[in-house]
Amino acid sequence: MDILTASEAEKFSNFIKSHDFFFIIGHKEPDGDCIASCLGIAAILKSFNKEYQLLSAGPFKRNEIQKYEKQFTNTPVFLDEAQRKQTGLIITDCSEFTRLGEIDGDLKGLDTFIIDHHKTSQFPEGAQGYVNSKAGACAYLIQLYYEKLVGAVPEETAKILMFGICTDTGFFRFLDTSDEAADLLGATSRLVSYGANPRQIYNDINNGKAYSTRKLLGVLLNKAERYLNDRLVITYESLEDTQKYGKNGRDSDALYQLLLSSENTQAVVFLRQDTPNTCTGGFRSQDKIDVSAVAAKFGGGGHKNAAGMSTDGKVENLIPKIVREFSKIM
């Protein structure tokens, strides 16, 4: 049974029907699931003959999503007070305004609907929506909304949604034996029947990486250190690394996969010094370790086995603090 009920789908339908114009937005530093979810919502709005604008704070660093960048902007169209009352804000693949990033306009105060699948999601005051942390990808939820509200998914939209699902599930390697996982696989089989090509999507996600990203991957592997009886691995990218190898096209997914496959490793942390005084971090883990609990300690969040954060500080000062938090759960 699909995890989205008819009553939940009807809530979104009513939200769409009650507004004339929509802003669609996901989290800053978008990944494939975020972009696919935004584009999937846009396809739903098209079927309702509704106008919309796709927003993103960017940056579009990942090689596989750069072709979609031109469809998004970080500057919302100006709306007067009367227009704002008829405008809906749809936030997907995140729920916190802080994670939307820098947008050149005021999105707060708009009637808001959130569709998300992160464990740490919390609705802002007055917002409505649907969050299911058991969904393997947000694009999967968007597919279910489309099928329930519109019908069969058009080929191009099916390709985009499957791209998002494959991004967040690691091409299904993060799934388990749950009913939710079985339902997701059933949904992706429908996307294939609509015209999505798994082989092409795999190539889009994994091929065409810049040579500099291969060099950076070697640097990050060389910097990796083990903690807590080798169960935790932490590596980092310095400002000098970024200057030498560039900001775009990092292959952090390959980094996580390589390090998590090493003997005894239960969790991996990848830190990046973005500015002299700010860092971002990615967390990945095996089945039992809830990295979202650690990320939350540093103002971040996410899933049990995949989370992220943005925080003030320097890498060398953050590492011992992160190790201390992991020691409480490992």
mmCIF file of C-alpha atoms in Angstrom:
data_model
loop_
_atom_site.group_PDB
_atom_site.id
_atom_site.type_symbol
_atom_site.label_atom_id
_atom_site.label_comp_id
_atom_site.label_asym_id
_atom_site.label_seq_id
_atom_site.Cartn_x
_atom_site.Cartn_y
_atom_site.Cartn_z
ATOM 1 C CA MET A 1 0.000 0.000 0.000
ATOM 2 C CA ASP A 2 1.333 3.469 -0.915
ATOM 3 C CA ILE A 3 2.236 5.576 2.106
ATOM 4 C CA LEU A 4 0.278 8.614 0.864
ATOM 5 C CA THR A 5 -3.408 8.337 1.694
ATOM 6 C CA ALA A 6 -6.229 9.767 -0.376
ATOM 7 C CA SER A 7 -7.070 12.243 2.415
ATOM 8 C CA GLU A 8 -3.486 13.540 2.502
ATOM 9 C CA ALA A 9 -3.508 13.949 -1.278
ATOM 10 C CA GLU A 10 -6.817 15.828 -1.051
ATOM 11 C CA LYS A 11 -5.266 18.329 1.394
ATOM 12 C CA PHE A 12 -2.653 19.237 -1.202
ATOM 13 C CA SER A 13 -5.284 19.420 -3.929
ATOM 14 C CA ASN A 14 -7.331 21.841 -1.828
ATOM 15 C CA PHE A 15 -4.222 23.925 -1.142
ATOM 16 C CA ILE A 16 -3.520 24.177 -4.871
ATOM 17 C CA LYS A 17 -7.112 25.081 -5.734
ATOM 18 C CA SER A 18 -7.199 27.839 -3.103
ATOM 19 C CA HIS A 19 -4.313 29.858 -4.619
ATOM 20 C CA ASP A 20 -3.649 31.549 -7.943
ATOM 21 C CA PHE A 21 0.156 31.617 -7.897
ATOM 22 C CA PHE A 22 2.904 29.563 -6.198
ATOM 23 C CA PHE A 23 6.524 29.740 -5.195
ATOM 24 C CA ILE A 24 8.231 26.313 -5.206
ATOM 25 C CA ILE A 25 11.476 26.004 -3.258
ATOM 26 C CA GLY A 26 13.787 23.396 -1.712
ATOM 27 C CA HIS A 27 16.868 23.573 0.475
ATOM 28 C CA LYS A 28 20.066 25.465 -0.318
ATOM 29 C CA GLU A 29 22.891 23.505 -1.987
ATOM 30 C CA PRO A 30 20.264 21.324 -3.701
ATOM 31 C CA ASP A 31 20.818 17.698 -4.620
ATOM 32 C CA GLY A 32 19.022 15.587 -7.189
ATOM 33 C CA ASP A 33 16.120 14.705 -4.906
ATOM 34 C CA CYS A 34 15.500 18.357 -4.058
ATOM 35 C CA ILE A 35 15.543 19.479 -7.691
ATOM 36 C CA ALA A 36 13.421 16.540 -8.874
ATOM 37 C CA SER A 37 10.856 17.205 -6.146
ATOM 38 C CA CYS A 38 10.572 20.877 -7.127
ATOM 39 C CA LEU A 39 10.166 20.012 -10.804
ATOM 40 C CA GLY A 40 7.641 17.293 -9.972
ATOM 41 C CA ILE A 41 5.532 19.789 -8.016
ATOM 42 C CA ALA A 42 5.756 22.182 -10.962
ATOM 43 C CA ALA A 43 4.353 19.430 -13.191
ATOM 44 C CA ILE A 44 1.431 18.957 -10.799
ATOM 45 C CA LEU A 45 0.700 22.700 -10.795
ATOM 46 C CA LYS A 46 0.785 22.722 -14.614
ATOM 47 C CA SER A 47 -1.924 20.075 -14.648
ATOM 48 C CA PHE A 48 -4.040 22.404 -12.463
ATOM 49 C CA ASN A 49 -3.318 25.300 -14.863
ATOM 50 C CA LYS A 50 -1.627 27.214 -12.050
ATOM 51 C CA GLU A 51 1.216 29.706 -12.433
ATOM 52 C CA TYR A 52 4.384 29.259 -10.397
ATOM 53 C CA GLN A 53 8.021 30.254 -9.994
ATOM 54 C CA LEU A 54 10.847 27.834 -9.148
ATOM 55 C CA LEU A 55 13.186 29.245 -6.510
ATOM 56 C CA SER A 56 16.564 28.084 -5.216
ATOM 57 C CA ALA A 57 19.348 29.760 -3.293
ATOM 58 C CA GLY A 58 21.798 27.374 -4.974
ATOM 59 C CA PRO A 59 24.606 26.951 -5.540
ATOM 60 C CA PHE A 60 24.174 24.146 -8.084
ATOM 61 C CA LYS A 61 27.469 22.435 -7.259
ATOM 62 C CA ARG A 62 26.601 18.899 -8.268
ATOM 63 C CA ASN A 63 27.438 18.026 -11.844
ATOM 64 C CA GLU A 64 24.234 16.039 -12.400
ATOM 65 C CA ILE A 65 21.858 18.936 -11.528
ATOM 66 C CA GLN A 66 23.576 21.811 -13.303
ATOM 67 C CA LYS A 67 21.464 21.367 -16.435
ATOM 68 C CA TYR A 68 18.391 22.341 -14.390
ATOM 69 C CA GLU A 69 19.844 25.548 -12.933
ATOM 70 C CA LYS A 70 18.368 27.857 -15.585
ATOM 71 C CA GLN A 71 14.849 26.851 -14.535
ATOM 72 C CA PHE A 72 15.409 28.309 -11.039
ATOM 73 C CA THR A 73 16.067 31.793 -9.675
ATOM 74 C CA ASN A 74 16.913 33.224 -6.258
ATOM 75 C CA THR A 75 14.796 36.342 -6.847
ATOM 76 C CA PRO A 76 11.030 35.941 -6.389
ATOM 77 C CA VAL A 77 8.760 38.065 -8.553
ATOM 78 C CA PHE A 78 7.422 41.098 -6.716
ATOM 79 C CA LEU A 79 3.920 40.697 -5.299
ATOM 80 C CA ASP A 80 1.734 43.384 -3.782
ATOM 81 C CA GLU A 81 -0.273 42.634 -0.644
ATOM 82 C CA ALA A 82 -3.361 41.557 -2.559
ATOM 83 C CA GLN A 83 -1.309 39.149 -4.688
ATOM 84 C CA ARG A 84 0.461 37.715 -1.643
ATOM 85 C CA LYS A 85 -2.900 36.716 -0.193
ATOM 86 C CA GLN A 86 -3.533 34.584 -3.294
ATOM 87 C CA THR A 87 -0.031 33.071 -3.337
ATOM 88 C CA GLY A 88 0.992 29.696 -1.930
ATOM 89 C CA LEU A 89 4.511 28.726 -0.874
ATOM 90 C CA ILE A 90 5.421 25.059 -1.401
ATOM 91 C CA ILE A 91 8.576 23.917 0.378
ATOM 92 C CA THR A 92 9.904 20.474 -0.492
ATOM 93 C CA ASP A 93 12.736 18.232 0.695
ATOM 94 C CA CYS A 94 13.117 20.446 3.778
ATOM 95 C CA SER A 95 10.873 22.177 6.289
ATOM 96 C CA GLU A 96 12.929 24.934 7.916
ATOM 97 C CA PHE A 97 13.159 28.464 6.509
ATOM 98 C CA THR A 98 16.794 28.589 7.643
ATOM 99 C CA ARG A 99 17.650 25.771 5.229
ATOM 100 C CA LEU A 100 16.218 27.632 2.246
ATOM 101 C CA GLY A 101 19.297 29.870 2.099
ATOM 102 C CA GLU A 102 19.586 33.430 0.842
ATOM 103 C CA ILE A 103 16.554 34.392 -1.245
ATOM 104 C CA ASP A 104 16.196 37.985 -2.480
ATOM 105 C CA GLY A 105 12.658 38.465 -1.249
ATOM 106 C CA ASP A 106 10.266 37.812 1.632
ATOM 107 C CA LEU A 107 8.729 34.332 1.668
ATOM 108 C CA LYS A 108 7.542 34.381 5.257
ATOM 109 C CA GLY A 109 3.906 35.049 5.930
ATOM 110 C CA LEU A 110 2.728 33.226 2.809
ATOM 111 C CA ASP A 111 0.285 30.352 3.082
ATOM 112 C CA THR A 112 2.706 27.397 3.216
ATOM 113 C CA PHE A 113 2.536 23.704 2.349
ATOM 114 C CA ILE A 114 5.512 21.426 3.116
ATOM 115 C CA ILE A 115 6.316 18.035 1.579
ATOM 116 C CA ASP A 116 9.338 16.401 3.179
ATOM 117 C CA HIS A 117 10.822 13.110 4.321
ATOM 118 C CA HIS A 118 13.528 14.128 6.799
ATOM 119 C CA LYS A 119 13.410 12.738 10.322
ATOM 120 C CA THR A 120 14.171 16.127 11.879
ATOM 121 C CA SER A 121 11.447 18.033 9.995
ATOM 122 C CA GLN A 122 9.329 20.514 11.927
ATOM 123 C CA PHE A 123 6.556 22.648 10.450
ATOM 124 C CA PRO A 124 6.925 26.425 10.841
ATOM 125 C CA GLU A 125 4.047 28.079 12.661
ATOM 126 C CA GLY A 126 0.899 28.105 10.567
ATOM 127 C CA ALA A 127 2.222 25.768 7.875
ATOM 128 C CA GLN A 128 0.496 22.592 6.717
ATOM 129 C CA GLY A 129 1.746 19.674 4.681
ATOM 130 C CA TYR A 130 2.933 16.095 4.800
ATOM 131 C CA VAL A 131 6.150 14.626 6.210
ATOM 132 C CA ASN A 132 6.987 10.929 6.184
ATOM 133 C CA SER A 133 10.488 10.008 7.323
ATOM 134 C CA LYS A 134 9.971 6.424 6.142
ATOM 135 C CA ALA A 135 9.919 7.576 2.518
ATOM 136 C CA GLY A 136 13.244 6.799 0.859
ATOM 137 C CA ALA A 137 13.134 10.010 -1.204
ATOM 138 C CA CYS A 138 11.017 13.119 -1.369
ATOM 139 C CA ALA A 139 10.616 12.624 -5.120
ATOM 140 C CA TYR A 140 8.814 9.362 -4.281
ATOM 141 C CA LEU A 141 6.212 11.346 -2.337
ATOM 142 C CA ILE A 142 5.835 13.764 -5.252
ATOM 143 C CA GLN A 143 5.278 10.820 -7.595
ATOM 144 C CA LEU A 144 2.479 9.555 -5.334
ATOM 145 C CA TYR A 145 0.895 13.009 -5.244
ATOM 146 C CA TYR A 146 1.028 13.195 -9.045
ATOM 147 C CA GLU A 147 -0.517 9.774 -9.539
ATOM 148 C CA LYS A 148 -3.323 10.424 -7.047
ATOM 149 C CA LEU A 149 -4.130 13.967 -8.200
ATOM 150 C CA VAL A 150 -3.427 13.774 -11.939
ATOM 151 C CA GLY A 151 -2.862 10.191 -13.088
ATOM 152 C CA ALA A 152 -0.119 8.494 -15.090
ATOM 153 C CA VAL A 153 3.164 10.417 -15.004
ATOM 154 C CA PRO A 154 4.398 11.844 -18.355
ATOM 155 C CA GLU A 155 7.703 10.430 -19.590
ATOM 156 C CA GLU A 156 9.873 13.500 -18.936
ATOM 157 C CA THR A 157 8.479 13.946 -15.429
ATOM 158 C CA ALA A 158 8.940 10.215 -14.772
ATOM 159 C CA LYS A 159 12.617 10.526 -15.715
ATOM 160 C CA ILE A 160 13.090 13.488 -13.377
ATOM 161 C CA LEU A 161 11.313 11.804 -10.446
ATOM 162 C CA MET A 162 13.281 8.586 -10.834
ATOM 163 C CA PHE A 163 16.476 10.643 -10.962
ATOM 164 C CA GLY A 164 15.528 12.136 -7.582
ATOM 165 C CA ILE A 165 14.620 8.761 -6.075
ATOM 166 C CA CYS A 166 17.868 7.174 -7.248
ATOM 167 C CA THR A 167 19.861 10.087 -5.826
ATOM 168 C CA ASP A 168 18.503 9.789 -2.281
ATOM 169 C CA THR A 169 18.349 5.996 -2.125
ATOM 170 C CA GLY A 170 21.890 5.548 -3.486
ATOM 171 C CA PHE A 171 20.322 3.694 -6.407
ATOM 172 C CA PHE A 172 18.307 1.648 -3.889
ATOM 173 C CA ARG A 173 21.266 0.451 -1.806
ATOM 174 C CA PHE A 174 19.940 2.346 1.259
ATOM 175 C CA LEU A 175 16.640 0.468 1.241
ATOM 176 C CA ASP A 176 15.804 -2.346 3.651
ATOM 177 C CA THR A 177 13.117 -5.027 3.900
ATOM 178 C CA SER A 178 10.362 -2.694 5.120
ATOM 179 C CA ASP A 179 6.949 -2.317 3.538
ATOM 180 C CA GLU A 180 7.881 1.269 2.671
ATOM 181 C CA ALA A 181 10.909 0.075 0.703
ATOM 182 C CA ALA A 182 8.777 -2.461 -1.169
ATOM 183 C CA ASP A 183 6.254 0.262 -2.006
ATOM 184 C CA LEU A 184 8.998 2.567 -3.281
ATOM 185 C CA LEU A 185 10.358 -0.147 -5.566
ATOM 186 C CA GLY A 186 6.851 -0.729 -6.865
ATOM 187 C CA ALA A 187 6.516 2.996 -7.558
ATOM 188 C CA THR A 188 9.817 3.117 -9.451
ATOM 189 C CA SER A 189 8.696 0.181 -11.578
ATOM 190 C CA ARG A 190 5.775 2.360 -12.633
ATOM 191 C CA LEU A 191 8.196 5.154 -13.528
ATOM 192 C CA VAL A 192 10.045 2.711 -15.786
ATOM 193 C CA SER A 193 6.734 1.798 -17.418
ATOM 194 C CA TYR A 194 6.162 5.531 -18.009
ATOM 195 C CA GLY A 195 9.507 5.781 -19.822
ATOM 196 C CA ALA A 196 12.228 6.341 -17.209
ATOM 197 C CA ASN A 197 15.513 4.612 -18.135
ATOM 198 C CA PRO A 198 17.482 3.302 -15.101
ATOM 199 C CA ARG A 199 20.712 2.875 -17.070
ATOM 200 C CA GLN A 200 20.610 6.429 -18.389
ATOM 201 C CA ILE A 201 19.816 7.818 -14.948
ATOM 202 C CA TYR A 202 22.750 5.925 -13.436
ATOM 203 C CA ASN A 203 25.051 7.389 -16.092
ATOM 204 C CA ASP A 204 23.679 10.896 -15.520
ATOM 205 C CA ILE A 205 24.383 10.643 -11.792
ATOM 206 C CA ASN A 206 27.786 8.961 -11.903
ATOM 207 C CA ASN A 207 29.504 9.909 -15.170
ATOM 208 C CA GLY A 208 30.980 13.128 -16.493
ATOM 209 C CA LYS A 209 32.780 14.128 -13.301
ATOM 210 C CA ALA A 210 35.556 16.685 -13.666
ATOM 211 C CA TYR A 211 39.064 15.217 -13.395
ATOM 212 C CA SER A 212 39.782 17.629 -10.528
ATOM 213 C CA THR A 213 37.133 15.863 -8.444
ATOM 214 C CA ARG A 214 39.067 12.606 -8.777
ATOM 215 C CA LYS A 215 42.169 14.375 -7.472
ATOM 216 C CA LEU A 216 40.221 15.938 -4.604
ATOM 217 C CA LEU A 217 38.784 12.546 -3.695
ATOM 218 C CA GLY A 218 42.326 11.251 -3.243
ATOM 219 C CA VAL A 219 43.189 14.215 -1.018
ATOM 220 C CA LEU A 220 40.141 13.638 1.180
ATOM 221 C CA LEU A 221 40.870 9.925 1.509
ATOM 222 C CA ASN A 222 44.431 10.729 2.523
ATOM 223 C CA LYS A 223 43.202 13.104 5.237
ATOM 224 C CA ALA A 224 40.720 10.621 6.702
ATOM 225 C CA GLU A 225 41.305 9.701 10.355
ATOM 226 C CA ARG A 226 39.623 7.045 12.488
ATOM 227 C CA TYR A 227 38.198 7.527 15.976
ATOM 228 C CA LEU A 228 36.294 5.558 18.636
ATOM 229 C CA ASN A 229 37.991 2.227 18.024
ATOM 230 C CA ASP A 230 37.908 2.770 14.238
ATOM 231 C CA ARG A 231 34.114 3.001 14.144
ATOM 232 C CA LEU A 232 34.056 6.688 13.143
ATOM 233 C CA VAL A 233 35.942 8.205 10.192
ATOM 234 C CA ILE A 234 36.308 11.968 9.717
ATOM 235 C CA THR A 235 37.862 13.829 6.809
ATOM 236 C CA TYR A 236 37.777 17.468 5.708
ATOM 237 C CA GLU A 237 38.277 19.910 2.859
ATOM 238 C CA SER A 238 40.287 23.043 3.631
ATOM 239 C CA LEU A 239 40.011 26.456 2.017
ATOM 240 C CA GLU A 240 43.261 25.675 0.216
ATOM 241 C CA ASP A 241 41.775 22.447 -1.170
ATOM 242 C CA THR A 242 38.756 24.339 -2.476
ATOM 243 C CA GLN A 243 40.961 26.967 -4.086
ATOM 244 C CA LYS A 244 43.081 24.316 -5.799
ATOM 245 C CA TYR A 245 40.367 21.911 -6.962
ATOM 246 C CA GLY A 246 37.352 24.207 -7.327
ATOM 247 C CA LYS A 247 33.934 24.424 -5.701
ATOM 248 C CA ASN A 248 31.833 22.429 -8.132
ATOM 249 C CA GLY A 249 31.361 18.752 -8.859
ATOM 250 C CA ARG A 250 32.503 17.225 -5.594
ATOM 251 C CA ASP A 251 31.880 13.496 -5.407
ATOM 252 C CA SER A 252 31.049 13.217 -1.731
ATOM 253 C CA ASP A 253 28.763 10.247 -2.406
ATOM 254 C CA ALA A 254 31.734 8.212 -3.649
ATOM 255 C CA LEU A 255 33.747 9.381 -0.640
ATOM 256 C CA TYR A 256 31.101 8.193 1.806
ATOM 257 C CA GLN A 257 30.714 4.873 0.013
ATOM 258 C CA LEU A 258 34.445 4.157 0.031
ATOM 259 C CA LEU A 259 34.920 5.033 3.684
ATOM 260 C CA LEU A 260 31.782 3.276 4.946
ATOM 261 C CA SER A 261 32.898 0.096 3.187
ATOM 262 C CA SER A 262 36.112 -0.006 5.214
ATOM 263 C CA GLU A 263 36.371 -2.572 7.996
ATOM 264 C CA ASN A 264 34.635 -1.697 11.309
ATOM 265 C CA THR A 265 33.436 1.711 10.083
ATOM 266 C CA GLN A 266 29.952 2.613 11.285
ATOM 267 C CA ALA A 267 29.827 6.350 10.526
ATOM 268 C CA VAL A 268 31.590 8.892 8.313
ATOM 269 C CA VAL A 269 31.799 12.680 8.609
ATOM 270 C CA PHE A 270 32.959 14.984 5.813
ATOM 271 C CA LEU A 271 33.632 18.593 6.860
ATOM 272 C CA ARG A 272 34.273 21.515 4.541
ATOM 273 C CA GLN A 273 35.701 24.884 5.603
ATOM 274 C CA ASP A 274 33.495 27.190 3.506
ATOM 275 C CA THR A 275 34.844 30.468 4.878
ATOM 276 C CA PRO A 276 37.499 31.230 7.494
ATOM 277 C CA ASN A 277 34.788 31.054 10.160
ATOM 278 C CA THR A 278 32.037 28.754 8.829
ATOM 279 C CA CYS A 279 31.804 25.057 7.979
ATOM 280 C CA THR A 280 29.370 22.635 6.428
ATOM 281 C CA GLY A 281 29.316 18.956 7.230
ATOM 282 C CA GLY A 282 27.883 15.747 5.853
ATOM 283 C CA PHE A 283 27.141 12.668 7.985
ATOM 284 C CA ARG A 284 26.574 9.106 6.809
ATOM 285 C CA SER A 285 26.206 5.891 8.794
ATOM 286 C CA GLN A 286 25.419 2.203 8.764
ATOM 287 C CA ASP A 287 22.064 0.860 9.961
ATOM 288 C CA LYS A 288 22.111 1.440 13.720
ATOM 289 C CA ILE A 289 23.815 4.828 14.055
ATOM 290 C CA ASP A 290 21.482 7.849 13.976
ATOM 291 C CA VAL A 291 23.621 10.646 12.527
ATOM 292 C CA SER A 292 20.678 13.064 12.482
ATOM 293 C CA ALA A 293 20.942 13.201 16.275
ATOM 294 C CA VAL A 294 24.554 14.365 16.004
ATOM 295 C CA ALA A 295 23.871 16.813 13.173
ATOM 296 C CA ALA A 296 21.084 18.366 15.258
ATOM 297 C CA LYS A 297 23.639 19.249 17.940
ATOM 298 C CA PHE A 298 25.295 21.541 15.387
ATOM 299 C CA GLY A 299 22.156 23.146 13.996
ATOM 300 C CA GLY A 300 21.599 20.567 11.256
ATOM 301 C CA GLY A 301 19.426 17.528 10.703
ATOM 302 C CA GLY A 302 18.283 14.972 8.175
ATOM 303 C CA HIS A 303 17.759 11.224 8.130
ATOM 304 C CA LYS A 304 18.895 8.506 10.503
ATOM 305 C CA ASN A 305 21.692 7.418 8.150
ATOM 306 C CA ALA A 306 22.270 10.662 6.204
ATOM 307 C CA ALA A 307 22.324 14.187 7.600
ATOM 308 C CA GLY A 308 24.018 17.537 7.207
ATOM 309 C CA MET A 309 24.807 20.774 9.001
ATOM 310 C CA SER A 310 26.036 24.339 8.553
ATOM 311 C CA THR A 311 27.715 25.973 11.525
ATOM 312 C CA ASP A 312 30.187 28.601 12.679
ATOM 313 C CA GLY A 313 33.676 27.394 13.521
ATOM 314 C CA LYS A 314 36.886 25.921 12.207
ATOM 315 C CA VAL A 315 37.411 22.291 11.246
ATOM 316 C CA GLU A 316 40.146 21.688 13.788
ATOM 317 C CA ASN A 317 37.878 22.862 16.610
ATOM 318 C CA LEU A 318 34.777 21.062 15.381
ATOM 319 C CA ILE A 319 36.333 17.613 15.030
ATOM 320 C CA PRO A 320 36.798 16.923 18.773
ATOM 321 C CA LYS A 321 33.277 18.194 19.470
ATOM 322 C CA ILE A 322 31.837 15.903 16.814
ATOM 323 C CA VAL A 323 33.805 12.924 18.134
ATOM 324 C CA ARG A 324 32.461 13.669 21.620
ATOM 325 C CA GLU A 325 28.853 13.592 20.380
ATOM 326 C CA PHE A 326 29.404 10.353 18.472
ATOM 327 C CA SER A 327 30.915 8.762 21.576
ATOM 328 C CA LYS A 328 27.514 9.128 23.231
ATOM 329 C CA ILE A 329 25.722 7.004 20.625
ATOM 330 C CA MET A 330 28.382 4.515 19.451
#
